[in-house]
Amino acid sequence: MDYDNFFAGRVDALKAEGRYRVFADLERKAGDFPSAKSHQGTGVKDITVWCSNDYLGMGQNPLVTAAMHRALDESGAGAGGTRNISGTNHYHVLLEQELASLHKKEAGLIFTSGYVANHTTLGTLGSMLPDGVIVSDSNNHNSMIAGIRHSQAEKKIFKHNDMADLEAKLNDISPGRPIVIAFESVYSMDGDIAPIKDILDLADKYNALTFIDEVHAVGLYGAEGAGVAERDGLMDRIDIIQGTLAKGFGVVGGYIAGSASLCDFIRSYGDGFIFSSSMPPPVAAGALESVRYVREHSELRDHHQERAATLKRRLTEGGIPVMPSVTHIVPVLVGDPVLCKQASDDLLYNHGIYVQPINYPTVPRGTERLRFTPTPQHDDLLMDQLVDAMKSVWHQLGLKEAA
Ligand SMILES: *Cc1c(COP(=O)(O)O)cnc(C)c1O
């Protein structure tokens, strides 16, 4: 086989479909978020980032960066091993305690990423629970799907947020078998929210364990930023809460929070936890500072919600087809992969606005979109620039306006 020819051919197939990914080469500017430098060929241009998952700008918070500098100077760059082999630093322990306290659970367990947290936790539960079944929402993130597949447990997929279908799937399972229901709170491509209470009621009825991915909600919802389950007063009814330290908290890493026995079990059996070096101490220190800060600053959350509502209203008033979203995520429908990429390119190269195109397989074909994530740092002036640029691009490309 001509391997390189094969690789290039598969990539060409993506290009033909208009869904070849080109990364924007950005240089973030601490102190000036959401501005960044964009490296384009030989030139460099100042742009505004409109699609960051650093939802609160915590990646440049001076207390967070100071904590990271301090830990770097005190403890050095790397952790020095896996958690079991000299890689447990005191910051890891403090961070796990903080996350347990945030979610009002007995224990927390950190991983190198949210992806690994999902993959390892669901993978371990699925492979260890005797004759277990994992029941999974059809829109769940790739990290959950991959973990479930890796576990080789039986899996049942229920229609997205469809409680009748979830109950039908639960009803199909012979009584007595262990069940895990895996779902997200905020689904990040549409900006919709799971009917968490209804899922928990069904879990009670069928004696199932519940696993919620709050990656797009931690830091952002609830009195202390513990997520939608906190906002809705449901945290204590959920067995496993999973989150990331990379989005609302602005650093990197992932975690679960749950009972002491559950966390000890995953700590002791989870491959992705055991066999990978732990996060660097400066990262753990930065994440710890960020979680503490975000818990205490609910005005950040209020401002974040206000910015999202304002952007939705302003784009809609400008005739731009904002898709329905009950969260901070502002998706705009384009409905064609080539035009979606074109709109994104025009915004970047002609208007200094960066929002990446979202195409299949991340979203269904025909629903290709631009996904805006306004932060508290996107002020009215930046919004004026964005709305004007969007109107101009919509007109130029002849894109569909809001109905
Ligand atoms: C980003 C994401 C993850 C992975 O989290 P990382 O910390 O970025 O690895 C997990 N679940 C969902 C829903 C995500 O969007």
Tab-separated table of C-alpha atoms and ligand atoms in Angstrom, residues 53 113-116 118 141 143-144 184 186 188 213 215-216 242-247 252-254, ligand 1:
chain	number	residue	atom	x	y	z
A	53	ASN	CA	-14.636	28.365	25.321
A	113	SER	CA	-8.519	16.629	30.636
A	114	GLY	CA	-12.282	16.510	30.605
A	115	TYR	CA	-11.988	14.078	27.724
A	116	VAL	CA	-9.980	11.653	29.842
A	118	ASN	CA	-15.341	11.051	30.660
A	141	HIS	CA	-19.896	14.243	23.420
A	143	SER	CA	-15.417	11.497	24.909
A	144	MET	CA	-18.428	9.801	26.501
A	184	GLU	CA	-24.913	16.410	29.546
A	186	VAL	CA	-25.728	22.083	28.445
A	188	SER	CA	-22.768	23.042	23.419
A	213	ASP	CA	-21.278	16.089	31.932
A	215	VAL	CA	-18.464	20.796	30.973
A	216	HIS	CA	-20.314	23.728	29.372
A	242	GLN	CA	-18.105	15.584	35.522
A	243	GLY	CA	-16.538	18.886	34.512
A	244	THR	CA	-13.591	20.562	32.858
A	245	LEU	CA	-11.082	23.097	34.144
A	246	ALA	CA	-10.438	24.302	30.582
A	247	LYS	CA	-13.593	26.181	29.632
A	252	VAL	CA	-6.880	22.852	31.575
A	253	GLY	CA	-7.792	19.504	33.142
A	254	GLY	CA	-10.922	17.530	33.930
B	1	LIG	C1	-14.810	19.986	25.595
B	1	LIG	C2	-15.714	18.875	26.072
B	1	LIG	C3	-15.221	17.806	26.824
B	1	LIG	C4	-13.748	17.591	27.009
B	1	LIG	O1	-13.234	18.462	27.943
B	1	LIG	P1	-11.683	18.870	27.826
B	1	LIG	O2	-11.345	19.339	29.167
B	1	LIG	O3	-11.617	19.930	26.756
B	1	LIG	O4	-10.938	17.645	27.406
B	1	LIG	C5	-16.123	16.919	27.396
B	1	LIG	N1	-17.443	17.038	27.211
B	1	LIG	C6	-17.947	18.036	26.455
B	1	LIG	C7	-19.420	18.124	26.285
B	1	LIG	C8	-17.108	18.973	25.845
B	1	LIG	O5	-17.612	19.922	25.070
